[in-house]
């Protein structure tokens, strides 16, 4: 075995590391350590000249082990391993010492940071002689992609992927794709009709030969790994044969259960027990609501739907189906939920009539909505005064700290629509800050200021029906501190629209667990890197797009969906993908066949070979958790890249100083 | 630095949650004591009791194990193994004469930079209060005679 020649590179990272750690001192110290043949410092190791230092030393000095003390390996380990590999060194003979995130950025005192950096570095210097050359494992890639969520993000991603000829499975839990955008009336700031721009895409996705639409379906289980995911999808029973149903809606006419609050209309309109959520639904198929249908509830019904249905598509015996799919990549586009303003009792949502959420107003102002697009109160009259309250459940430490990004703009859009429908109606926008950050947004805000809308800077204090003057009698009253005038105002209104923030879907956490990635502190899906990998998750091969990652408007959602599609394509367009070789192996000479490792492996990647009487690792199924290594009483399984000797050496190095 | 006892700590962090949580503490520039050196493993379920013993042998005064929250494990249930082993390990260490509190298990997600800061700060103080362990010196002093001692101790 050739002698160990370790090279140490200490990155300044501008002043990020060098501002706290005495880089010269540590570098000089490192040069004195056993096996270290060269120790260098450089301003930016990740730059080309920085990487060239490593390459030159490998080629000219015969360096055969490298440690780069710099940022987190999550950030630049691939960069440096590639550089080592380019110079002919096995990439797994390079280790990173995280002296930025784990040291310079978190330590107050310069001397202490310098000492800690030495210990972190020393752990890796001690480890390196135990590192082995490893070869990435190359596995085949399934070219199909699954998109979870059929809102605008999911539809866009599916269409983009389909255009490259890839097979796409589009899973949507509602009976129709379309998501929230299908409920909107107009879109800001261009005032395009949402349906006019969305339904062609929905229709295209429904007809696309490469896209298999799995509506009214939910993912139950995900197994496998990058390039090779196995997904179980539950296709819920519609009690309607979707192959024969034509979407003619004759059954809807016939159904006797006629007063089910329509989810699509936010409960403002009614639907039947057998229903099509909206006329442009894709797929345009009927669904029976099992909780409302008399027959399915075991009650008496003459089943007029069956009589009305020409193609005899209704099937009360239908069962859920669990289908298995194999895909190479997954795109999560599961969207958001509107924040429910009920807990904010001072705004009287659910207590007083005509206090409504923004999504309810979308339906009211929508020509296909429950009022036919007429902006009216519960009693059918037009409001003479409307107050729009910004930041409900957003920018509020009691509920959600984040800014939901779209509420200022949709509120302005509401003002415009009200003024367009009812020019005589007074409209008040009660805002904290006006955030008009997108293309054409500030211009739209300016336009609204010329349309006679009253802008009141202040967060509303309460909405009540307590009248203090004849003008307030029988109306809603919004109390607000106008922070520009410095006075408390009482604004009489007939309708109060709560511009509710965007919240993570209620099941976001459990869905993330099913797919094996995490959520941010605010509950939205956690991206791999907030800036450089905003559409990737920690799980290779799983991407995120749209409001499931964070609130965003339609243009940003569509852009992110395209990025996620490109990320998935960059993976599935290759015949193979390289996966980390940090898998376990079992020495058959040492294994006593006790089965403990077989029982603890989370991925059933260890099998007992009856003939030989030993346990064996199925390398392709092993994901490298190392649980078997720790479980074995005789330390027989070993995990490449995380050998006991390597961990012991790190401990020795860390504790030696 | 003052004369107060500075504990020497090892922190085993799982790669997917706690290591990233520690990274997030860094990105957010959250300050905590410099006493702990982190060691990365893929899963907290990889942590073997011998790693803990090794850390104490090498002179650690305390050992932190941090993994994904229950249900969040990147390897389905590796952290449940950790959670199952931990009480047994505590018992074992107790039988070896180790005070309660020198080993600590925490769940820190990739989004919990603040929690990581809090845990390390608190753990450092906890070990500072317990004082030095001194197993390291003991082992290293005795290592020269250990072979002979072993021979004597084992009945033939």
mmCIF file of C-alpha atoms in Angstrom, chain A residues 316-609:
data_model
loop_
_atom_site.group_PDB
_atom_site.id
_atom_site.type_symbol
_atom_site.label_atom_id
_atom_site.label_comp_id
_atom_site.label_asym_id
_atom_site.label_seq_id
_atom_site.Cartn_x
_atom_site.Cartn_y
_atom_site.Cartn_z
ATOM 1 C CA UNK A 316 -72.673 1.217 -6.698
ATOM 2 C CA UNK A 317 -70.452 -1.834 -6.210
ATOM 3 C CA UNK A 318 -67.270 -0.094 -7.323
ATOM 4 C CA UNK A 319 -64.310 -0.413 -4.928
ATOM 5 C CA UNK A 320 -61.127 1.571 -4.392
ATOM 6 C CA UNK A 321 -58.269 0.280 -6.499
ATOM 7 C CA UNK A 322 -54.651 0.267 -5.380
ATOM 8 C CA UNK A 323 -52.367 0.611 -8.381
ATOM 9 C CA UNK A 324 -48.604 0.183 -8.569
ATOM 10 C CA UNK A 325 -46.394 2.472 -10.624
ATOM 11 C CA UNK A 326 -42.678 2.577 -11.302
ATOM 12 C CA UNK A 327 -41.148 5.961 -12.087
ATOM 13 C CA UNK A 328 -37.689 7.496 -12.196
ATOM 14 C CA UNK A 329 -38.601 10.885 -10.736
ATOM 15 C CA UNK A 330 -41.423 12.480 -8.783
ATOM 16 C CA UNK A 331 -42.624 16.093 -8.838
ATOM 17 C CA UNK A 332 -44.610 17.275 -5.836
ATOM 18 C CA UNK A 333 -47.098 20.015 -6.698
ATOM 19 C CA UNK A 334 -49.603 19.560 -3.905
ATOM 20 C CA UNK A 335 -50.442 23.227 -3.447
ATOM 21 C CA UNK A 336 -51.698 25.170 -0.464
ATOM 22 C CA UNK A 337 -54.780 25.722 1.639
ATOM 23 C CA UNK A 338 -56.325 29.093 2.272
ATOM 24 C CA UNK A 339 -55.768 30.014 5.897
ATOM 25 C CA UNK A 340 -59.051 29.514 7.747
ATOM 26 C CA UNK A 341 -59.806 32.829 9.510
ATOM 27 C CA UNK A 342 -62.183 31.275 12.078
ATOM 28 C CA UNK A 343 -59.604 31.429 14.929
ATOM 29 C CA UNK A 344 -59.216 35.189 14.391
ATOM 30 C CA UNK A 345 -62.501 35.769 16.217
ATOM 31 C CA UNK A 346 -62.206 39.566 16.235
ATOM 32 C CA UNK A 347 -62.906 39.520 12.491
ATOM 33 C CA UNK A 348 -66.167 37.641 13.159
ATOM 34 C CA UNK A 349 -65.728 35.175 10.313
ATOM 35 C CA UNK A 350 -68.458 32.593 10.607
ATOM 36 C CA UNK A 351 -70.214 34.788 13.164
ATOM 37 C CA UNK A 352 -71.505 37.662 11.050
ATOM 38 C CA UNK A 353 -73.037 37.459 7.596
ATOM 39 C CA UNK A 354 -71.151 38.997 4.710
ATOM 40 C CA UNK A 355 -67.741 38.545 6.303
ATOM 41 C CA UNK A 356 -66.169 36.323 3.664
ATOM 42 C CA UNK A 357 -62.781 34.954 2.675
ATOM 43 C CA UNK A 358 -60.943 35.925 -0.461
ATOM 44 C CA UNK A 359 -61.638 32.553 -2.043
ATOM 45 C CA UNK A 360 -65.345 32.991 -1.353
ATOM 46 C CA UNK A 361 -65.189 36.370 -3.073
ATOM 47 C CA UNK A 362 -63.431 34.742 -6.046
ATOM 48 C CA UNK A 363 -66.451 32.480 -6.422
ATOM 49 C CA UNK A 364 -68.938 35.337 -5.937
ATOM 50 C CA UNK A 365 -67.289 37.497 -8.574
ATOM 51 C CA UNK A 366 -66.911 34.569 -10.963
ATOM 52 C CA UNK A 367 -69.486 34.413 -13.737
ATOM 53 C CA UNK A 368 -69.665 30.621 -13.324
ATOM 54 C CA UNK A 369 -70.019 30.963 -9.551
ATOM 55 C CA UNK A 370 -73.050 30.670 -7.288
ATOM 56 C CA UNK A 371 -74.241 34.263 -7.921
ATOM 57 C CA UNK A 372 -73.538 34.231 -11.623
ATOM 58 C CA UNK A 373 -70.807 36.777 -11.135
ATOM 59 C CA UNK A 374 -73.025 39.358 -9.433
ATOM 60 C CA UNK A 375 -71.280 40.859 -6.419
ATOM 61 C CA UNK A 376 -74.076 40.643 -3.901
ATOM 62 C CA UNK A 377 -74.643 40.249 -0.198
ATOM 63 C CA UNK A 378 -76.307 37.261 1.373
ATOM 64 C CA UNK A 379 -79.697 38.961 0.949
ATOM 65 C CA UNK A 380 -79.077 39.420 -2.772
ATOM 66 C CA UNK A 381 -78.506 43.186 -2.616
ATOM 67 C CA UNK A 382 -75.393 44.877 -3.938
ATOM 68 C CA UNK A 383 -73.040 46.191 -1.245
ATOM 69 C CA UNK A 384 -72.688 49.962 -0.997
ATOM 70 C CA UNK A 385 -69.409 49.676 0.848
ATOM 71 C CA UNK A 386 -66.796 46.900 0.903
ATOM 72 C CA UNK A 387 -63.768 46.658 3.181
ATOM 73 C CA UNK A 388 -60.872 44.410 2.199
ATOM 74 C CA UNK A 389 -58.666 43.398 5.143
ATOM 75 C CA UNK A 390 -55.102 42.483 4.255
ATOM 76 C CA UNK A 391 -52.729 40.114 6.065
ATOM 77 C CA UNK A 392 -55.341 37.919 7.727
ATOM 78 C CA UNK A 393 -53.330 35.014 9.095
ATOM 79 C CA UNK A 394 -50.190 36.322 7.399
ATOM 80 C CA UNK A 395 -47.402 38.421 8.915
ATOM 81 C CA UNK A 396 -48.961 37.639 12.247
ATOM 82 C CA UNK A 397 -46.917 36.026 14.997
ATOM 83 C CA UNK A 398 -50.075 34.511 16.458
ATOM 84 C CA UNK A 399 -50.751 32.487 13.320
ATOM 85 C CA UNK A 400 -48.316 32.581 10.455
ATOM 86 C CA UNK A 401 -45.227 34.756 10.407
ATOM 87 C CA UNK A 402 -44.698 34.612 6.675
ATOM 88 C CA UNK A 403 -45.954 37.019 4.036
ATOM 89 C CA UNK A 404 -48.241 35.116 1.678
ATOM 90 C CA UNK A 405 -47.020 37.231 -1.259
ATOM 91 C CA UNK A 406 -50.217 37.190 -3.290
ATOM 92 C CA UNK A 407 -52.789 38.818 -1.009
ATOM 93 C CA UNK A 408 -51.920 42.473 -1.688
ATOM 94 C CA UNK A 409 -52.279 41.886 -5.371
ATOM 95 C CA UNK A 410 -55.446 39.805 -5.294
ATOM 96 C CA UNK A 411 -56.956 42.406 -2.955
ATOM 97 C CA UNK A 412 -56.210 45.117 -5.504
ATOM 98 C CA UNK A 413 -57.774 42.915 -8.137
ATOM 99 C CA UNK A 414 -60.901 42.600 -5.977
ATOM 100 C CA UNK A 415 -61.110 46.403 -5.695
ATOM 101 C CA UNK A 416 -60.916 46.696 -9.431
ATOM 102 C CA UNK A 417 -63.586 44.059 -9.979
ATOM 103 C CA UNK A 418 -65.918 45.677 -7.451
ATOM 104 C CA UNK A 419 -65.441 49.076 -9.045
ATOM 105 C CA UNK A 420 -66.028 47.547 -12.454
ATOM 106 C CA UNK A 421 -69.252 45.815 -11.394
ATOM 107 C CA UNK A 422 -70.481 48.480 -8.969
ATOM 108 C CA UNK A 423 -68.941 51.886 -9.750
ATOM 109 C CA UNK A 424 -70.889 53.604 -6.952
ATOM 110 C CA UNK A 425 -69.666 51.235 -4.234
ATOM 111 C CA UNK A 426 -67.034 52.549 -1.828
ATOM 112 C CA UNK A 427 -64.066 50.195 -1.514
ATOM 113 C CA UNK A 428 -61.549 50.307 1.349
ATOM 114 C CA UNK A 429 -58.207 48.495 1.298
ATOM 115 C CA UNK A 430 -56.887 48.110 4.860
ATOM 116 C CA UNK A 431 -53.226 47.226 4.416
ATOM 117 C CA UNK A 432 -50.030 47.121 6.488
ATOM 118 C CA UNK A 433 -47.613 47.519 3.588
ATOM 119 C CA UNK A 434 -48.504 47.313 -0.063
ATOM 120 C CA UNK A 435 -46.325 44.630 -1.577
ATOM 121 C CA UNK A 436 -46.518 45.045 -5.334
ATOM 122 C CA UNK A 437 -43.254 43.373 -6.287
ATOM 123 C CA UNK A 438 -43.890 41.593 -9.590
ATOM 124 C CA UNK A 439 -43.892 42.552 -13.218
ATOM 125 C CA UNK A 440 -46.646 45.058 -13.800
ATOM 126 C CA UNK A 441 -47.749 44.971 -10.152
ATOM 127 C CA UNK A 442 -46.701 48.439 -9.041
ATOM 128 C CA UNK A 443 -48.334 49.816 -12.177
ATOM 129 C CA UNK A 444 -51.533 47.973 -11.281
ATOM 130 C CA UNK A 445 -51.432 49.442 -7.753
ATOM 131 C CA UNK A 446 -51.032 52.920 -9.217
ATOM 132 C CA UNK A 447 -53.953 52.322 -11.554
ATOM 133 C CA UNK A 448 -56.147 51.315 -8.600
ATOM 134 C CA UNK A 449 -55.244 54.519 -6.784
ATOM 135 C CA UNK A 450 -56.774 56.365 -9.713
ATOM 136 C CA UNK A 451 -59.932 54.238 -9.624
ATOM 137 C CA UNK A 452 -61.232 55.842 -6.457
ATOM 138 C CA UNK A 453 -60.365 53.081 -3.997
ATOM 139 C CA UNK A 454 -59.708 54.226 -0.417
ATOM 140 C CA UNK A 455 -56.367 53.022 0.889
ATOM 141 C CA UNK A 456 -56.132 52.918 4.678
ATOM 142 C CA UNK A 457 -52.770 51.992 6.149
ATOM 143 C CA UNK A 458 -53.416 49.858 9.209
ATOM 144 C CA UNK A 459 -54.244 46.347 10.304
ATOM 145 C CA UNK A 460 -57.928 46.079 11.120
ATOM 146 C CA UNK A 461 -58.629 45.753 14.838
ATOM 147 C CA UNK A 462 -62.101 44.228 14.664
ATOM 148 C CA UNK A 463 -65.185 43.640 12.605
ATOM 149 C CA UNK A 464 -68.445 44.014 14.528
ATOM 150 C CA UNK A 465 -72.121 44.754 14.044
ATOM 151 C CA UNK A 466 -72.276 47.208 16.935
ATOM 152 C CA UNK A 467 -73.519 50.514 15.583
ATOM 153 C CA UNK A 468 -72.503 53.777 17.240
ATOM 154 C CA UNK A 469 -74.131 56.067 14.695
ATOM 155 C CA UNK A 470 -77.175 55.939 12.399
ATOM 156 C CA UNK A 471 -74.831 55.441 9.441
ATOM 157 C CA UNK A 472 -73.516 52.219 11.023
ATOM 158 C CA UNK A 473 -76.969 50.851 11.812
ATOM 159 C CA UNK A 474 -77.557 47.368 10.353
ATOM 160 C CA UNK A 475 -74.099 47.201 8.776
ATOM 161 C CA UNK A 476 -70.716 45.765 9.551
ATOM 162 C CA UNK A 477 -68.240 48.142 11.151
ATOM 163 C CA UNK A 478 -64.483 47.790 10.739
ATOM 164 C CA UNK A 479 -62.371 49.423 13.407
ATOM 165 C CA UNK A 480 -58.858 50.307 12.306
ATOM 166 C CA UNK A 481 -56.041 52.603 13.312
ATOM 167 C CA UNK A 482 -55.183 54.668 10.267
ATOM 168 C CA UNK A 483 -51.440 54.892 10.901
ATOM 169 C CA UNK A 484 -50.939 57.621 8.298
ATOM 170 C CA UNK A 485 -53.533 59.910 9.904
ATOM 171 C CA UNK A 486 -52.802 58.711 13.426
ATOM 172 C CA UNK A 487 -56.469 58.243 14.273
ATOM 173 C CA UNK A 488 -58.760 55.322 14.966
ATOM 174 C CA UNK A 489 -61.408 55.030 12.285
ATOM 175 C CA UNK A 490 -64.694 53.173 12.114
ATOM 176 C CA UNK A 491 -65.536 52.174 8.581
ATOM 177 C CA UNK A 492 -69.112 51.058 7.902
ATOM 178 C CA UNK A 493 -69.233 48.279 5.343
ATOM 179 C CA UNK A 494 -71.810 45.922 3.935
ATOM 180 C CA UNK A 495 -69.267 43.300 2.952
ATOM 181 C CA UNK A 496 -65.902 42.516 4.543
ATOM 182 C CA UNK A 497 -63.439 40.442 2.554
ATOM 183 C CA UNK A 498 -60.709 38.781 4.606
ATOM 184 C CA UNK A 499 -57.578 38.496 2.473
ATOM 185 C CA UNK A 500 -56.494 35.266 4.046
ATOM 186 C CA UNK A 501 -52.953 34.093 3.745
ATOM 187 C CA UNK A 502 -51.771 30.896 2.142
ATOM 188 C CA UNK A 503 -51.168 28.030 4.540
ATOM 189 C CA UNK A 504 -49.473 24.682 3.978
ATOM 190 C CA UNK A 505 -51.917 21.895 3.163
ATOM 191 C CA UNK A 506 -53.115 20.232 6.361
ATOM 192 C CA UNK A 507 -51.588 16.941 5.306
ATOM 193 C CA UNK A 508 -48.291 18.500 4.109
ATOM 194 C CA UNK A 509 -46.325 16.978 6.956
ATOM 195 C CA UNK A 510 -47.604 13.444 6.500
ATOM 196 C CA UNK A 511 -47.299 13.662 2.711
ATOM 197 C CA UNK A 512 -43.676 14.806 3.100
ATOM 198 C CA UNK A 513 -43.067 11.838 5.403
ATOM 199 C CA UNK A 514 -44.548 9.453 2.863
ATOM 200 C CA UNK A 515 -42.123 10.758 0.251
ATOM 201 C CA UNK A 516 -39.134 10.969 2.594
ATOM 202 C CA UNK A 517 -38.359 14.676 2.769
ATOM 203 C CA UNK A 518 -39.103 17.380 5.311
ATOM 204 C CA UNK A 519 -41.051 20.560 5.907
ATOM 205 C CA UNK A 520 -39.743 24.011 6.793
ATOM 206 C CA UNK A 521 -40.587 25.557 10.148
ATOM 207 C CA UNK A 522 -43.608 27.256 8.534
ATOM 208 C CA UNK A 523 -44.935 23.907 7.319
ATOM 209 C CA UNK A 524 -44.236 24.249 3.591
ATOM 210 C CA UNK A 525 -42.056 21.619 1.891
ATOM 211 C CA UNK A 526 -38.374 22.088 2.539
ATOM 212 C CA UNK A 527 -36.236 22.639 -0.531
ATOM 213 C CA UNK A 528 -32.699 21.272 -0.739
ATOM 214 C CA UNK A 529 -31.180 24.736 -0.921
ATOM 215 C CA UNK A 530 -33.236 27.927 -0.648
ATOM 216 C CA UNK A 531 -31.377 29.664 -3.436
ATOM 217 C CA UNK A 532 -29.555 27.234 -5.639
ATOM 218 C CA UNK A 533 -31.860 24.224 -5.437
ATOM 219 C CA UNK A 534 -35.315 25.631 -4.779
ATOM 220 C CA UNK A 535 -37.096 22.840 -6.662
ATOM 221 C CA UNK A 536 -35.136 19.880 -5.273
ATOM 222 C CA UNK A 537 -35.700 18.056 -2.004
ATOM 223 C CA UNK A 538 -33.170 16.201 0.118
ATOM 224 C CA UNK A 539 -34.386 13.023 -1.549
ATOM 225 C CA UNK A 540 -32.674 12.662 -4.899
ATOM 226 C CA UNK A 541 -35.202 12.391 -7.695
ATOM 227 C CA UNK A 542 -38.042 14.151 -5.856
ATOM 228 C CA UNK A 543 -38.746 17.730 -6.901
ATOM 229 C CA UNK A 544 -41.193 20.382 -5.680
ATOM 230 C CA UNK A 545 -43.100 23.093 -7.505
ATOM 231 C CA UNK A 546 -45.700 25.707 -6.716
ATOM 232 C CA UNK A 547 -47.292 26.731 -3.436
ATOM 233 C CA UNK A 548 -46.424 23.497 -1.635
ATOM 234 C CA UNK A 549 -42.921 24.988 -1.359
ATOM 235 C CA UNK A 550 -43.986 28.495 -0.396
ATOM 236 C CA UNK A 551 -46.759 30.942 -1.343
ATOM 237 C CA UNK A 552 -46.263 32.300 -4.816
ATOM 238 C CA UNK A 553 -48.236 33.798 -7.659
ATOM 239 C CA UNK A 554 -49.174 32.074 -10.892
ATOM 240 C CA UNK A 555 -46.178 33.272 -12.977
ATOM 241 C CA UNK A 556 -43.721 32.073 -10.326
ATOM 242 C CA UNK A 557 -45.605 28.794 -9.966
ATOM 243 C CA UNK A 558 -45.504 28.152 -13.686
ATOM 244 C CA UNK A 559 -41.791 29.045 -13.806
ATOM 245 C CA UNK A 560 -41.046 26.724 -10.904
ATOM 246 C CA UNK A 561 -43.073 23.932 -12.486
ATOM 247 C CA UNK A 562 -40.919 24.285 -15.596
ATOM 248 C CA UNK A 563 -37.779 24.149 -13.471
ATOM 249 C CA UNK A 564 -38.994 21.043 -11.657
ATOM 250 C CA UNK A 565 -39.837 19.418 -14.995
ATOM 251 C CA UNK A 566 -36.333 20.266 -16.260
ATOM 252 C CA UNK A 567 -34.823 18.803 -13.073
ATOM 253 C CA UNK A 568 -36.808 15.601 -13.497
ATOM 254 C CA UNK A 569 -35.970 15.446 -17.195
ATOM 255 C CA UNK A 570 -32.240 15.909 -16.525
ATOM 256 C CA UNK A 571 -32.533 12.774 -14.427
ATOM 257 C CA UNK A 572 -34.861 10.525 -16.411
ATOM 258 C CA UNK A 573 -33.390 11.410 -19.791
ATOM 259 C CA UNK A 574 -30.295 9.402 -18.839
ATOM 260 C CA UNK A 575 -30.212 5.641 -19.065
ATOM 261 C CA UNK A 576 -28.481 5.360 -15.692
ATOM 262 C CA UNK A 577 -27.823 7.390 -12.560
ATOM 263 C CA UNK A 578 -24.954 7.145 -10.130
ATOM 264 C CA UNK A 579 -25.909 6.618 -6.517
ATOM 265 C CA UNK A 580 -23.777 6.928 -3.392
ATOM 266 C CA UNK A 581 -21.774 3.783 -2.794
ATOM 267 C CA UNK A 582 -22.119 4.091 0.976
ATOM 268 C CA UNK A 583 -23.849 0.722 1.196
ATOM 269 C CA UNK A 584 -23.403 -2.102 3.654
ATOM 270 C CA UNK A 585 -21.655 -5.371 2.983
ATOM 271 C CA UNK A 586 -21.427 -8.541 5.028
ATOM 272 C CA UNK A 587 -18.321 -10.707 5.201
ATOM 273 C CA UNK A 588 -19.678 -14.270 4.838
ATOM 274 C CA UNK A 589 -16.621 -15.595 6.691
ATOM 275 C CA UNK A 590 -17.633 -13.717 9.834
ATOM 276 C CA UNK A 591 -21.450 -13.849 9.725
ATOM 277 C CA UNK A 592 -22.993 -16.339 12.123
ATOM 278 C CA UNK A 593 -26.427 -16.117 10.518
ATOM 279 C CA UNK A 594 -28.283 -14.785 13.536
ATOM 280 C CA UNK A 595 -30.777 -12.773 11.410
ATOM 281 C CA UNK A 596 -30.593 -9.585 13.517
ATOM 282 C CA UNK A 597 -29.520 -7.440 10.556
ATOM 283 C CA UNK A 598 -32.234 -9.020 8.414
ATOM 284 C CA UNK A 599 -34.857 -7.964 10.950
ATOM 285 C CA UNK A 600 -33.701 -4.344 11.374
ATOM 286 C CA UNK A 601 -33.129 -3.374 7.742
ATOM 287 C CA UNK A 602 -35.758 -0.746 6.878
ATOM 288 C CA UNK A 603 -35.562 -1.532 3.170
ATOM 289 C CA UNK A 604 -35.536 -5.335 3.348
ATOM 290 C CA UNK A 605 -32.181 -5.140 1.623
ATOM 291 C CA UNK A 606 -30.668 -7.988 3.655
ATOM 292 C CA UNK A 607 -31.667 -11.554 2.933
ATOM 293 C CA UNK A 608 -30.719 -14.755 4.656
ATOM 294 C CA UNK A 609 -29.024 -17.264 2.408
#
